[in-house]
Amino acid sequence: MNRIQISLLGRALVAPLAVVAMSSAHAVSTVQVVGPAGPLAVDQLFTVDLSGHDFVAVNGGGLNISFTAGLLELLSVHVDPSWNFFSQPGTIDNASGTLSELAFNVWGWPSGHFPIASLQFQAKAPGAAIISLAESPNWPFATPNWDTPAVDYGSYNVTIAGPVPEPAAWLLMLGGLGLVGARAARRLA
């Protein structure tokens, strides 16, 4: 082989390798959790939305979700209707703080950003709570070729504030402090 043939052969091999390298350099797909900002009040209802981001093509998947039991209660799960082939809301266990096997599948292959589900919670007690996502071992995300893409699973942190006293309670408390102050002043006199 002469130099020209080797150079042409090298270029012919480099082009497909560059395409493979570019396709494998795709960003990791993520499942994000978005909820209300700021502290929540005890007994407040709130919704958390789950969405996929940076997926190339996916025909379905599943999630296991954990949340702080005792501080949060999961009331309902609504899988987005775009998952039109198969969906199941999973099994809620508020005592252990889990939602198991939320699953969804679609005819067609959504790419980029897409909604997955909405979860309705109720804040039950004051404290710092977290909602964490994990892959479902029974329903992993899959491409049309049944490959499983790399996925980062998000979490959501929320603070639940204690109850705020009513105005009448504030007046009673201030009146009590005034009486304590008056009695202390009388003792000093």
PDB file of C-alpha atoms in Angstrom:
ATOM      1  CA  MET A   1       0.000   0.000   0.000  1.00  0.00           C
ATOM      2  CA  ASN A   2       1.259   3.417  -0.757  1.00  0.00           C
ATOM      3  CA  ARG A   3       0.864   6.517   1.425  1.00  0.00           C
ATOM      4  CA  ILE A   4      -2.180   7.815  -0.443  1.00  0.00           C
ATOM      5  CA  GLN A   5      -4.067   4.541   0.026  1.00  0.00           C
ATOM      6  CA  ILE A   6      -3.183   4.433   3.756  1.00  0.00           C
ATOM      7  CA  SER A   7      -4.276   8.055   4.184  1.00  0.00           C
ATOM      8  CA  LEU A   8      -7.617   7.392   2.469  1.00  0.00           C
ATOM      9  CA  LEU A   9      -8.135   4.231   4.529  1.00  0.00           C
ATOM     10  CA  GLY A  10      -7.355   6.168   7.728  1.00  0.00           C
ATOM     11  CA  ARG A  11      -9.872   8.883   6.838  1.00  0.00           C
ATOM     12  CA  ALA A  12     -12.503   6.253   5.991  1.00  0.00           C
ATOM     13  CA  LEU A  13     -12.059   4.692   9.443  1.00  0.00           C
ATOM     14  CA  VAL A  14     -11.958   7.983  11.366  1.00  0.00           C
ATOM     15  CA  ALA A  15     -15.357   9.277  10.147  1.00  0.00           C
ATOM     16  CA  PRO A  16     -17.449   6.381  11.576  1.00  0.00           C
ATOM     17  CA  LEU A  17     -15.444   6.435  14.798  1.00  0.00           C
ATOM     18  CA  ALA A  18     -16.167  10.156  15.200  1.00  0.00           C
ATOM     19  CA  VAL A  19     -19.912   9.527  14.776  1.00  0.00           C
ATOM     20  CA  VAL A  20     -19.808   6.769  17.426  1.00  0.00           C
ATOM     21  CA  ALA A  21     -17.818   8.997  19.786  1.00  0.00           C
ATOM     22  CA  MET A  22     -20.275  11.878  19.343  1.00  0.00           C
ATOM     23  CA  SER A  23     -23.295   9.649  20.022  1.00  0.00           C
ATOM     24  CA  SER A  24     -21.714   8.151  23.158  1.00  0.00           C
ATOM     25  CA  ALA A  25     -20.798  11.627  24.423  1.00  0.00           C
ATOM     26  CA  HIS A  26     -24.516  12.398  24.939  1.00  0.00           C
ATOM     27  CA  ALA A  27     -25.325  14.009  28.269  1.00  0.00           C
ATOM     28  CA  VAL A  28     -26.702  11.781  30.988  1.00  0.00           C
ATOM     29  CA  SER A  29     -30.490  11.789  31.076  1.00  0.00           C
ATOM     30  CA  THR A  30     -32.152  13.014  34.271  1.00  0.00           C
ATOM     31  CA  VAL A  31     -35.464  12.636  36.042  1.00  0.00           C
ATOM     32  CA  GLN A  32     -36.213  15.847  37.916  1.00  0.00           C
ATOM     33  CA  VAL A  33     -38.533  16.559  40.848  1.00  0.00           C
ATOM     34  CA  VAL A  34     -40.108  20.019  41.050  1.00  0.00           C
ATOM     35  CA  GLY A  35     -42.266  21.187  43.932  1.00  0.00           C
ATOM     36  CA  PRO A  36     -43.242  24.441  45.638  1.00  0.00           C
ATOM     37  CA  ALA A  37     -40.465  26.734  46.877  1.00  0.00           C
ATOM     38  CA  GLY A  38     -40.264  27.935  50.444  1.00  0.00           C
ATOM     39  CA  PRO A  39     -41.492  26.396  53.648  1.00  0.00           C
ATOM     40  CA  LEU A  40     -44.820  24.615  53.754  1.00  0.00           C
ATOM     41  CA  ALA A  41     -47.376  24.689  56.556  1.00  0.00           C
ATOM     42  CA  VAL A  42     -48.564  21.639  58.471  1.00  0.00           C
ATOM     43  CA  ASP A  43     -51.642  20.126  56.739  1.00  0.00           C
ATOM     44  CA  GLN A  44     -50.819  21.974  53.483  1.00  0.00           C
ATOM     45  CA  LEU A  45     -51.495  20.045  50.272  1.00  0.00           C
ATOM     46  CA  PHE A  46     -48.876  20.346  47.523  1.00  0.00           C
ATOM     47  CA  THR A  47     -48.028  18.776  44.174  1.00  0.00           C
ATOM     48  CA  VAL A  48     -44.653  17.521  43.006  1.00  0.00           C
ATOM     49  CA  ASP A  49     -44.067  17.086  39.250  1.00  0.00           C
ATOM     50  CA  LEU A  50     -41.705  14.475  37.818  1.00  0.00           C
ATOM     51  CA  SER A  51     -40.202  15.021  34.361  1.00  0.00           C
ATOM     52  CA  GLY A  52     -37.557  13.490  32.114  1.00  0.00           C
ATOM     53  CA  HIS A  53     -34.768  15.632  30.642  1.00  0.00           C
ATOM     54  CA  ASP A  54     -32.112  15.053  27.977  1.00  0.00           C
ATOM     55  CA  PHE A  55     -33.392  11.655  26.851  1.00  0.00           C
ATOM     56  CA  VAL A  56     -32.551  10.715  23.247  1.00  0.00           C
ATOM     57  CA  ALA A  57     -35.437   8.270  22.764  1.00  0.00           C
ATOM     58  CA  VAL A  58     -37.238   6.247  25.387  1.00  0.00           C
ATOM     59  CA  ASN A  59     -40.264   4.004  25.205  1.00  0.00           C
ATOM     60  CA  GLY A  60     -40.888   3.788  28.943  1.00  0.00           C
ATOM     61  CA  GLY A  61     -39.533   3.258  32.381  1.00  0.00           C
ATOM     62  CA  GLY A  62     -40.335   3.169  36.045  1.00  0.00           C
ATOM     63  CA  LEU A  63     -39.479   4.733  39.370  1.00  0.00           C
ATOM     64  CA  ASN A  64     -39.329   3.874  43.033  1.00  0.00           C
ATOM     65  CA  ILE A  65     -39.834   6.887  45.284  1.00  0.00           C
ATOM     66  CA  SER A  66     -39.021   7.366  48.949  1.00  0.00           C
ATOM     67  CA  PHE A  67     -40.191  10.222  51.160  1.00  0.00           C
ATOM     68  CA  THR A  68     -39.904  11.203  54.809  1.00  0.00           C
ATOM     69  CA  ALA A  69     -42.569   9.130  56.565  1.00  0.00           C
ATOM     70  CA  GLY A  70     -44.311  10.932  59.397  1.00  0.00           C
ATOM     71  CA  LEU A  71     -43.654  14.349  57.838  1.00  0.00           C
ATOM     72  CA  LEU A  72     -45.238  13.679  54.442  1.00  0.00           C
ATOM     73  CA  GLU A  73     -48.230  11.653  53.324  1.00  0.00           C
ATOM     74  CA  LEU A  74     -48.607  10.702  49.655  1.00  0.00           C
ATOM     75  CA  LEU A  75     -52.294  11.056  48.737  1.00  0.00           C
ATOM     76  CA  SER A  76     -52.393  10.339  44.990  1.00  0.00           C
ATOM     77  CA  VAL A  77     -50.322   9.615  41.890  1.00  0.00           C
ATOM     78  CA  HIS A  78     -51.310  10.810  38.410  1.00  0.00           C
ATOM     79  CA  VAL A  79     -49.269   9.398  35.496  1.00  0.00           C
ATOM     80  CA  ASP A  80     -49.222  11.859  32.576  1.00  0.00           C
ATOM     81  CA  PRO A  81     -51.721  10.774  29.870  1.00  0.00           C
ATOM     82  CA  SER A  82     -49.027  10.993  27.175  1.00  0.00           C
ATOM     83  CA  TRP A  83     -47.895   7.536  28.422  1.00  0.00           C
ATOM     84  CA  ASN A  84     -50.711   5.983  26.405  1.00  0.00           C
ATOM     85  CA  PHE A  85     -49.626   2.345  26.019  1.00  0.00           C
ATOM     86  CA  PHE A  86     -49.284   1.320  29.657  1.00  0.00           C
ATOM     87  CA  SER A  87     -49.082   3.066  33.004  1.00  0.00           C
ATOM     88  CA  GLN A  88     -49.497   2.110  36.631  1.00  0.00           C
ATOM     89  CA  PRO A  89     -49.428   4.526  39.591  1.00  0.00           C
ATOM     90  CA  GLY A  90     -47.519   2.098  41.795  1.00  0.00           C
ATOM     91  CA  THR A  91     -48.128   1.075  45.395  1.00  0.00           C
ATOM     92  CA  ILE A  92     -48.194   3.740  48.130  1.00  0.00           C
ATOM     93  CA  ASP A  93     -46.952   2.816  51.627  1.00  0.00           C
ATOM     94  CA  ASN A  94     -47.156   5.929  53.816  1.00  0.00           C
ATOM     95  CA  ALA A  95     -46.013   4.046  56.932  1.00  0.00           C
ATOM     96  CA  SER A  96     -42.608   3.322  55.359  1.00  0.00           C
ATOM     97  CA  GLY A  97     -42.570   6.413  53.103  1.00  0.00           C
ATOM     98  CA  THR A  98     -42.430   4.666  49.731  1.00  0.00           C
ATOM     99  CA  LEU A  99     -44.074   4.552  46.337  1.00  0.00           C
ATOM    100  CA  SER A 100     -43.067   1.309  44.596  1.00  0.00           C
ATOM    101  CA  GLU A 101     -43.140   0.503  40.894  1.00  0.00           C
ATOM    102  CA  LEU A 102     -44.547   3.647  39.286  1.00  0.00           C
ATOM    103  CA  ALA A 103     -44.371   2.551  35.619  1.00  0.00           C
ATOM    104  CA  PHE A 104     -45.171   4.067  32.216  1.00  0.00           C
ATOM    105  CA  ASN A 105     -44.821   3.162  28.536  1.00  0.00           C
ATOM    106  CA  VAL A 106     -45.776   4.757  25.227  1.00  0.00           C
ATOM    107  CA  TRP A 107     -46.176   4.022  21.523  1.00  0.00           C
ATOM    108  CA  GLY A 108     -43.533   6.239  19.966  1.00  0.00           C
ATOM    109  CA  TRP A 109     -40.333   7.449  21.541  1.00  0.00           C
ATOM    110  CA  PRO A 110     -40.300  10.769  23.354  1.00  0.00           C
ATOM    111  CA  SER A 111     -37.008  12.622  23.316  1.00  0.00           C
ATOM    112  CA  GLY A 112     -35.681  15.664  25.110  1.00  0.00           C
ATOM    113  CA  HIS A 113     -37.976  16.854  27.909  1.00  0.00           C
ATOM    114  CA  PHE A 114     -41.282  15.211  28.816  1.00  0.00           C
ATOM    115  CA  PRO A 115     -43.702  14.993  31.766  1.00  0.00           C
ATOM    116  CA  ILE A 116     -43.880  11.727  33.711  1.00  0.00           C
ATOM    117  CA  ALA A 117     -46.263  12.084  36.657  1.00  0.00           C
ATOM    118  CA  SER A 118     -47.656  14.365  39.361  1.00  0.00           C
ATOM    119  CA  LEU A 119     -47.722  13.348  43.025  1.00  0.00           C
ATOM    120  CA  GLN A 120     -50.008  14.995  45.568  1.00  0.00           C
ATOM    121  CA  PHE A 121     -48.675  15.146  49.129  1.00  0.00           C
ATOM    122  CA  GLN A 122     -49.858  16.545  52.438  1.00  0.00           C
ATOM    123  CA  ALA A 123     -47.410  18.005  54.959  1.00  0.00           C
ATOM    124  CA  LYS A 124     -48.137  16.232  58.254  1.00  0.00           C
ATOM    125  CA  ALA A 125     -45.645  17.553  60.825  1.00  0.00           C
ATOM    126  CA  PRO A 126     -42.899  20.207  61.107  1.00  0.00           C
ATOM    127  CA  GLY A 127     -39.361  19.331  60.046  1.00  0.00           C
ATOM    128  CA  ALA A 128     -37.052  18.841  57.063  1.00  0.00           C
ATOM    129  CA  ALA A 129     -38.441  16.361  54.515  1.00  0.00           C
ATOM    130  CA  ILE A 130     -37.008  14.850  51.348  1.00  0.00           C
ATOM    131  CA  ILE A 131     -38.496  13.088  48.333  1.00  0.00           C
ATOM    132  CA  SER A 132     -35.952  10.885  46.486  1.00  0.00           C
ATOM    133  CA  LEU A 133     -36.230   9.034  43.190  1.00  0.00           C
ATOM    134  CA  ALA A 134     -34.562   5.755  42.229  1.00  0.00           C
ATOM    135  CA  GLU A 135     -34.677   3.390  39.271  1.00  0.00           C
ATOM    136  CA  SER A 136     -37.280   0.650  39.337  1.00  0.00           C
ATOM    137  CA  PRO A 137     -35.514  -2.707  38.972  1.00  0.00           C
ATOM    138  CA  ASN A 138     -38.640  -4.127  37.286  1.00  0.00           C
ATOM    139  CA  TRP A 139     -39.279  -1.157  34.934  1.00  0.00           C
ATOM    140  CA  PRO A 140     -35.937   0.469  33.957  1.00  0.00           C
ATOM    141  CA  PHE A 141     -35.898   3.229  31.354  1.00  0.00           C
ATOM    142  CA  ALA A 142     -35.387   1.657  27.936  1.00  0.00           C
ATOM    143  CA  THR A 143     -34.742   2.823  24.391  1.00  0.00           C
ATOM    144  CA  PRO A 144     -36.487   1.370  21.310  1.00  0.00           C
ATOM    145  CA  ASN A 145     -33.512  -1.043  21.032  1.00  0.00           C
ATOM    146  CA  TRP A 146     -34.044  -2.109  24.693  1.00  0.00           C
ATOM    147  CA  ASP A 147     -30.846  -0.422  25.788  1.00  0.00           C
ATOM    148  CA  THR A 148     -30.960   1.132  29.251  1.00  0.00           C
ATOM    149  CA  PRO A 149     -29.641   4.709  29.172  1.00  0.00           C
ATOM    150  CA  ALA A 150     -27.655   6.223  32.032  1.00  0.00           C
ATOM    151  CA  VAL A 151     -30.094   8.190  34.198  1.00  0.00           C
ATOM    152  CA  ASP A 152     -29.543  10.522  37.158  1.00  0.00           C
ATOM    153  CA  TYR A 153     -32.468  10.556  39.575  1.00  0.00           C
ATOM    154  CA  GLY A 154     -33.325  13.799  41.364  1.00  0.00           C
ATOM    155  CA  SER A 155     -34.609  14.644  44.807  1.00  0.00           C
ATOM    156  CA  TYR A 156     -36.637  17.421  46.405  1.00  0.00           C
ATOM    157  CA  ASN A 157     -36.035  18.941  49.840  1.00  0.00           C
ATOM    158  CA  VAL A 158     -38.738  20.867  51.670  1.00  0.00           C
ATOM    159  CA  THR A 159     -39.100  22.431  55.103  1.00  0.00           C
ATOM    160  CA  ILE A 160     -42.396  22.132  56.902  1.00  0.00           C
ATOM    161  CA  ALA A 161     -42.886  24.981  59.372  1.00  0.00           C
ATOM    162  CA  GLY A 162     -44.604  24.499  62.706  1.00  0.00           C
ATOM    163  CA  PRO A 163     -48.000  26.032  63.318  1.00  0.00           C
ATOM    164  CA  VAL A 164     -48.112  29.840  63.633  1.00  0.00           C
ATOM    165  CA  PRO A 165     -50.056  31.108  66.656  1.00  0.00           C
ATOM    166  CA  GLU A 166     -53.389  32.825  65.993  1.00  0.00           C
ATOM    167  CA  PRO A 167     -53.760  36.563  66.838  1.00  0.00           C
ATOM    168  CA  ALA A 168     -55.855  35.725  69.905  1.00  0.00           C
ATOM    169  CA  ALA A 169     -53.051  33.478  71.177  1.00  0.00           C
ATOM    170  CA  TRP A 170     -50.546  36.330  70.657  1.00  0.00           C
ATOM    171  CA  LEU A 171     -52.771  38.692  72.680  1.00  0.00           C
ATOM    172  CA  LEU A 172     -53.114  36.157  75.479  1.00  0.00           C
ATOM    173  CA  MET A 173     -49.341  35.621  75.522  1.00  0.00           C
ATOM    174  CA  LEU A 174     -48.611  39.382  75.588  1.00  0.00           C
ATOM    175  CA  GLY A 175     -51.215  39.868  78.356  1.00  0.00           C
ATOM    176  CA  GLY A 176     -49.526  37.153  80.405  1.00  0.00           C
ATOM    177  CA  LEU A 177     -46.114  38.775  79.939  1.00  0.00           C
ATOM    178  CA  GLY A 178     -47.633  42.123  81.023  1.00  0.00           C
ATOM    179  CA  LEU A 179     -49.009  40.536  84.207  1.00  0.00           C
ATOM    180  CA  VAL A 180     -45.649  38.927  84.985  1.00  0.00           C
ATOM    181  CA  GLY A 181     -43.933  42.304  84.444  1.00  0.00           C
ATOM    182  CA  ALA A 182     -46.470  44.145  86.650  1.00  0.00           C
ATOM    183  CA  ARG A 183     -46.044  41.604  89.449  1.00  0.00           C
ATOM    184  CA  ALA A 184     -42.241  41.863  89.242  1.00  0.00           C
ATOM    185  CA  ALA A 185     -42.468  45.676  89.384  1.00  0.00           C
ATOM    186  CA  ARG A 186     -44.735  45.483  92.440  1.00  0.00           C
ATOM    187  CA  ARG A 187     -42.238  43.226  94.241  1.00  0.00           C
ATOM    188  CA  LEU A 188     -39.443  45.704  93.591  1.00  0.00           C
ATOM    189  CA  ALA A 189     -41.488  48.636  94.939  1.00  0.00           C
TER     190      ALA A 189
END
